[in-house]
C-alpha atoms as one frame of an Amber mdcrd trajectory, in Angstrom:
protein
  17.379 -17.782  -6.504  14.943 -20.137  -4.731  12.007 -18.025  -5.872  13.177
 -17.350  -9.427  14.239 -20.945 -10.194  11.575 -22.964  -8.365   8.649 -21.026
  -6.890   8.009 -18.477  -9.653   7.683 -21.005 -12.541   5.163 -22.969 -10.459
   3.192 -19.891  -9.387   3.212 -18.341 -12.878   1.935 -21.652 -14.258  -1.176
 -21.264 -12.101  -4.194 -19.002 -12.370  -3.020 -15.647 -10.906  -5.656 -15.473
  -8.185  -5.113 -19.087  -7.117  -1.381 -18.353  -6.883  -2.197 -15.260  -4.815
  -4.217 -17.334  -2.316  -1.493 -19.981  -2.208   1.085 -17.357  -1.162  -1.180
 -15.845   1.517  -2.287 -19.213   2.902   1.275 -20.539   2.794   2.710 -17.585
   4.719  -0.172 -17.744   7.189   0.409 -21.445   7.875   4.213 -21.298   7.907
   4.274 -18.438  10.430   2.134 -20.509  12.819   4.550 -23.467  12.843   7.069
 -23.734  15.716  10.165 -21.863  14.533   8.425 -20.796  11.324   8.872 -17.053
  11.820  12.545 -17.490  12.681  13.090 -19.545   9.547  11.416 -16.873   7.407
  13.761 -14.277   8.941  16.772 -16.508   8.311  15.823 -16.967   4.666  14.634
 -13.488   3.717  14.969 -11.120   6.657  16.683  -7.764   6.106  19.439  -6.647
   8.478  18.766  -3.563  10.560  20.797  -0.683   9.151  20.803   2.554  11.208
  20.959   4.664   8.049  17.661   3.158   6.814  15.735   3.581  10.074  13.374
   6.526  10.397  10.569   7.889  12.541   7.350   9.323  11.170   4.198  10.333
  13.093   5.903   8.979  16.220   6.210   5.523  14.637   9.592   3.842  14.151
  10.188   2.228  10.748  13.136  -0.229  10.660  13.517   0.381   6.904  11.584
   2.437   4.364  10.276  -0.430   2.194   6.730  -1.573   2.946   4.122  -3.857
   1.449   1.334  -2.095  -0.437  -2.335  -2.819   0.176  -4.070  -5.443  -1.930
  -1.830  -8.436  -1.345  -2.932  -9.299   2.199  -6.499  -8.035   1.926  -7.743
  -9.702   5.100  -4.657  -9.347   7.327  -4.331 -13.118   7.275  -0.549 -13.326
   6.812   0.734 -10.358   8.842   3.257 -12.435  10.899   4.613 -14.028   7.712
   5.075 -10.764   5.833   6.502  -9.140   8.982   9.420 -11.588   8.964  10.613
 -11.410   5.342  12.189  -7.969   5.454   9.446  -5.360   5.196   9.803  -2.157
   7.205   6.003  -1.868   7.490   2.940  -3.259   5.745  -0.516  -2.221   4.639
  -3.486  -4.597   4.783  -6.881  -4.293   3.100  -8.753  -2.723   1.505 -11.342
  -3.692   4.132 -15.020  -2.692   3.997 -17.591  -2.813   6.812 -19.490  -5.780
   5.353 -17.818  -8.776   3.700 -18.072  -8.744  -0.084 -17.102 -11.202  -2.793
 -15.794  -8.630  -5.261 -16.114  -8.751  -9.020 -16.633 -11.809 -11.201 -13.746
 -14.131 -12.085 -11.322 -13.879 -13.768 -10.231 -10.552 -12.273  -6.435 -10.709
 -11.970  -4.113 -10.812 -14.997  -0.348 -10.997 -15.496   1.477  -9.091 -18.222
   4.984 -10.625 -18.025   6.483  -8.744 -20.979   5.449  -5.498 -19.299   6.310
  -6.607 -15.729   2.791  -5.619 -14.782  -0.502  -6.801 -13.335  -4.077  -5.764
 -14.070  -6.683  -6.346 -11.387 -10.371  -5.653 -11.069 -10.835  -7.417  -7.750
 -13.502  -5.030  -6.436 -12.574  -4.921  -2.736 -13.159  -8.627  -2.091 -12.635
  -9.057   1.652 -13.977 -10.667   4.836 -15.229  -7.379   6.326 -14.221  -5.591
   9.503 -15.210  -8.402  11.875 -13.244 -10.958   9.865 -10.154  -8.740   9.781
 -10.502  -8.073  13.499 -10.506 -11.835  14.200  -7.403 -12.320  12.056  -5.463
  -9.516  13.765  -6.584 -10.548  17.250  -5.108 -14.026  16.862  -1.617 -13.099
  15.628   0.187 -11.913  18.736   2.429  -8.876  19.025   3.437  -7.206  15.759
   7.072  -6.571  14.894   6.600  -3.903  12.187   4.124  -1.009  11.833   0.755
  -1.948  10.343  -1.461   0.280   8.213  -5.114  -0.591   7.641  -6.519   0.468
   4.279 -10.246   1.230   4.517 -12.971   1.618   1.893 -16.699   1.575   1.311
 -18.927  -1.300   0.286 -19.977  -1.403  -3.362 -23.663  -1.080  -2.416 -23.095
   2.025  -0.280 -23.933   5.221  -2.226 -21.304   7.946  -2.176 -23.642  10.171
  -0.156 -23.354   7.661   2.711 -19.692   6.716   2.184 -18.520   8.444   5.354
 -20.587   5.991   7.435 -18.573   3.076   5.997 -15.216   4.735   6.660 -16.319
   5.571  10.199 -17.391   1.964  10.779 -13.973   0.682   9.695 -12.175   3.033
  12.071 -14.529   2.226  14.962 -13.989  -1.513  14.578 -10.256  -1.545  13.832
  -8.766   1.478  15.601  -7.172  -0.690  18.266  -5.481  -2.956  15.722  -3.589
  -0.665  13.334  -0.754   1.842  13.732  -2.155   4.109  11.030  -5.032   4.188
   8.560  -5.281   4.748   4.817  -8.430   6.136   3.204  -8.842   4.473  -0.182
 -10.827   6.703  -2.552  -8.824   5.881  -5.658  -9.425   2.254  -6.644 -10.773
   2.099 -10.207 -12.682  -1.124  -9.464 -15.539   0.157  -7.276 -18.082   2.177
  -9.300 -17.958   5.941  -8.625 -15.393   5.561  -5.812 -12.935   7.907  -7.512
 -15.578  10.648  -7.494 -14.862  10.950  -3.756 -11.448  12.424  -4.634 -12.961
  15.738  -5.647 -14.460  18.904  -4.176 -16.938  18.946  -1.332 -17.251  15.138
  -1.315 -13.588  14.841  -0.345 -13.822  17.607   2.263 -16.848  16.006   3.936
 -15.357  12.517   3.875 -12.031  13.559   5.391 -13.772  15.688   8.023 -15.808
  12.627   9.032 -12.727  10.392   9.094 -10.777  12.848  11.235 -13.749  13.241
  13.566 -13.957   9.469  14.020 -10.203   9.232  14.642 -10.558  11.903  17.366
 -13.422   9.954  18.969 -11.502   6.691  18.988  -8.377   8.425  20.291 -10.425
   9.775  23.202 -11.659   6.236  23.838  -8.312   4.438  23.569  -5.873   7.155
  24.682  -2.206   7.145  23.740  -0.948   8.685  20.522  -3.613   9.706  17.999
  -3.257   7.453  14.978  -2.310   9.009  11.642  -4.613   8.987   8.607  -3.337
   9.032   5.038  -5.210   9.405   1.755  -4.397   7.165  -1.219  -4.760   9.006
  -4.525  -4.963   7.943  -8.170  -2.282   8.622 -10.810  -4.902   9.466 -13.466
  -5.629  13.043 -12.430  -5.194  16.230 -14.435  -2.715  18.808 -13.067  -5.640
  20.998 -11.975  -7.364  18.077 -10.222  -4.146  17.226  -8.375  -3.777  20.826
  -7.231  -7.356  21.063  -5.950  -7.177  17.666  -4.274  -3.906  18.372  -2.491
  -5.261  21.713  -1.323  -8.316  19.943   0.155  -6.188  17.242   1.784  -3.873
  19.823   3.375  -6.883  21.763   4.719  -8.286  18.569   6.240  -5.170  18.119
   8.420  -4.688  14.443   7.564  -1.229  12.999   8.158  -0.034  12.180   4.659
  -0.664  10.965   1.120   0.031   7.673  -0.651   0.932   8.208  -4.296  -0.300
   6.261  -6.018  -2.971   3.678  -6.625  -3.188   1.683  -9.870  -3.775   3.383
 -13.223  -6.421   2.911 -15.894  -3.950   4.054 -18.570  -2.561   1.452 -20.999
   0.223   3.366 -22.766   2.957   1.266 -24.375   1.802  -2.163 -23.175   2.681
  -5.210 -25.266   1.022  -8.208 -23.624  -2.297  -9.563 -24.918  -3.934  -8.868
 -21.529  -3.477  -5.122 -22.000  -7.134  -4.774 -22.999  -8.467  -6.140 -19.699
 -10.468  -3.724 -17.574  -9.043  -2.802 -14.166  -6.153  -1.111 -12.444  -2.659
  -1.519 -13.882   0.320  -1.873 -11.524   4.013  -2.594 -11.969   6.745  -1.310
 -14.244   4.481   0.887 -16.468   3.580   2.890 -13.347   7.165   3.598 -12.242
   7.666   7.033 -13.804   4.045   8.118 -13.544   3.913   7.578  -9.773   7.326
   9.193  -9.229   6.173  12.282 -11.131   3.016  12.429  -9.008   5.141  12.257
  -5.835   7.279  15.098  -7.166   4.170  17.207  -7.839   2.580  16.536  -4.437
   5.854  17.312  -2.649   6.117  20.628  -4.514   2.474  21.568  -3.856   2.844
  20.857  -0.125   6.287  22.464   0.202   7.514  19.104   1.483   5.501  19.482
   4.697   3.096  16.563   4.223   4.681  13.085   4.342   4.254  10.960   1.220
   4.425   7.181   0.807   5.528   6.354  -2.720   3.969   3.347  -4.425   4.007
   2.148  -8.008   6.486   0.200 -10.102   9.311  -0.319  -7.596  11.560  -3.203
  -8.667  15.045  -1.915  -7.774  16.857   0.285  -5.263  17.115   2.927  -7.990
  13.316   2.940  -8.375  12.852   3.369  -4.628  15.553   6.038  -4.375  14.014
   8.054  -7.222  10.755   8.195  -5.291  12.528   9.182  -2.073  14.443  11.941
  -3.852  11.151  13.069  -5.426   9.694  13.468  -1.926   8.598  10.094  -0.542
   9.375   9.406   3.119   8.574   5.698   2.684   7.908   3.432  -0.295   5.757
   0.361  -0.967   6.101  -2.644  -3.264   3.559  -5.141  -4.557   3.991  -6.137
  -8.208   7.791  -6.067  -7.840   7.463  -8.660  -5.068   5.367 -10.908  -7.339
   7.891 -10.756 -10.196  11.138 -10.676  -8.186  10.304 -12.616  -5.022  11.185
 -11.797  -1.381  14.880 -11.307  -2.243  13.891  -7.980  -3.784  13.619  -6.502
  -0.276  17.246  -7.263   0.561  18.391  -5.922  -2.812  16.439  -2.679  -2.438
  17.662  -2.040   1.115  21.306  -2.843   0.309  21.115  -0.709  -2.811  19.600
   2.203  -0.909  22.535   2.157   1.525  24.946   2.379  -1.382  23.030   5.192
  -3.075  22.785   7.175   0.156  26.543   6.887   0.733  27.286   7.940  -2.831
  25.276  11.126  -2.316  26.785  11.854   1.092  23.690  11.135   3.187  24.003
   9.478   6.584  20.280   8.643   6.919  17.480   8.034   4.456  15.477  10.935
   5.925  18.125  13.342   4.606  17.457  12.222   1.025  13.707  12.945   1.075
  12.954  15.562  -1.576  16.660  16.052  -2.398  15.875  15.847  -6.111  14.049
  19.183  -6.044
């Protein structure tokens, strides 16, 4: 109510990117105040429900609803986001060198479509800037994924060096890593999703993870690959086959889409990646396909167009072990996390499940 009646009208009256920075800076500042984190939990925290807890890759997730990459690009507001009900969060995409991203304007709302279009272009403070942010935030309370990419000026032939550099610098700061090869806003990046390029890149990433594991000890940290929803059935099949052969830990389905089917808002012609409600069915269908192609043996994080518990549950039943929100948070506010988690409990009980892990892939 607080968000819908007061905050959202103010934020939606601003330039989208300025509103974005206001949210990140506000959460960053508020979480540093004495008692700030406790107040965030009191306002928006989600109760711990045993039926929504799960363990994946040796990591405990208090609930299955996480924050997708792209909102907290520089890991500036991790304590704030950690205290408003998320079960985990993804930061980034981070690149080895800082980069300013594409020209403004580069973020657009489509309210009638409950969607966003962005062509940010991996604007971020680089690995050293992210490291400083994470170093100064104290102990984390939810699992943290670090989404890694390559700099715009790095040719694809040298892309593996950038992904290695990200892992080398940030291995000690994340619980798992996400290889982003599917953003539509970095030229030629999506070409890394195919054939030998993908095999070489994932082999390099896994090799670097092994090296850092040997250095740090403990549990080897999982690596996931984030894929695009704009692939042909044959491309999906080949890609999944390559990913399975590479022995990575999972797949995130999906990134934003370049499709524009059925949009009504005037911003529909803007270049960039589309997220939100128009992606709901497309991403769920991709999850279903990946789950079938992997015989349900490779964990999937479902992302794209989640606004309700029913949206999240459809992705879980299609094969997602966890889900992520981004655009739904922008349109619905932090209360959406409580609504999704409460709704998931109800849906699980209706179908006779005692834990969310039992529902994974049950729609097949």
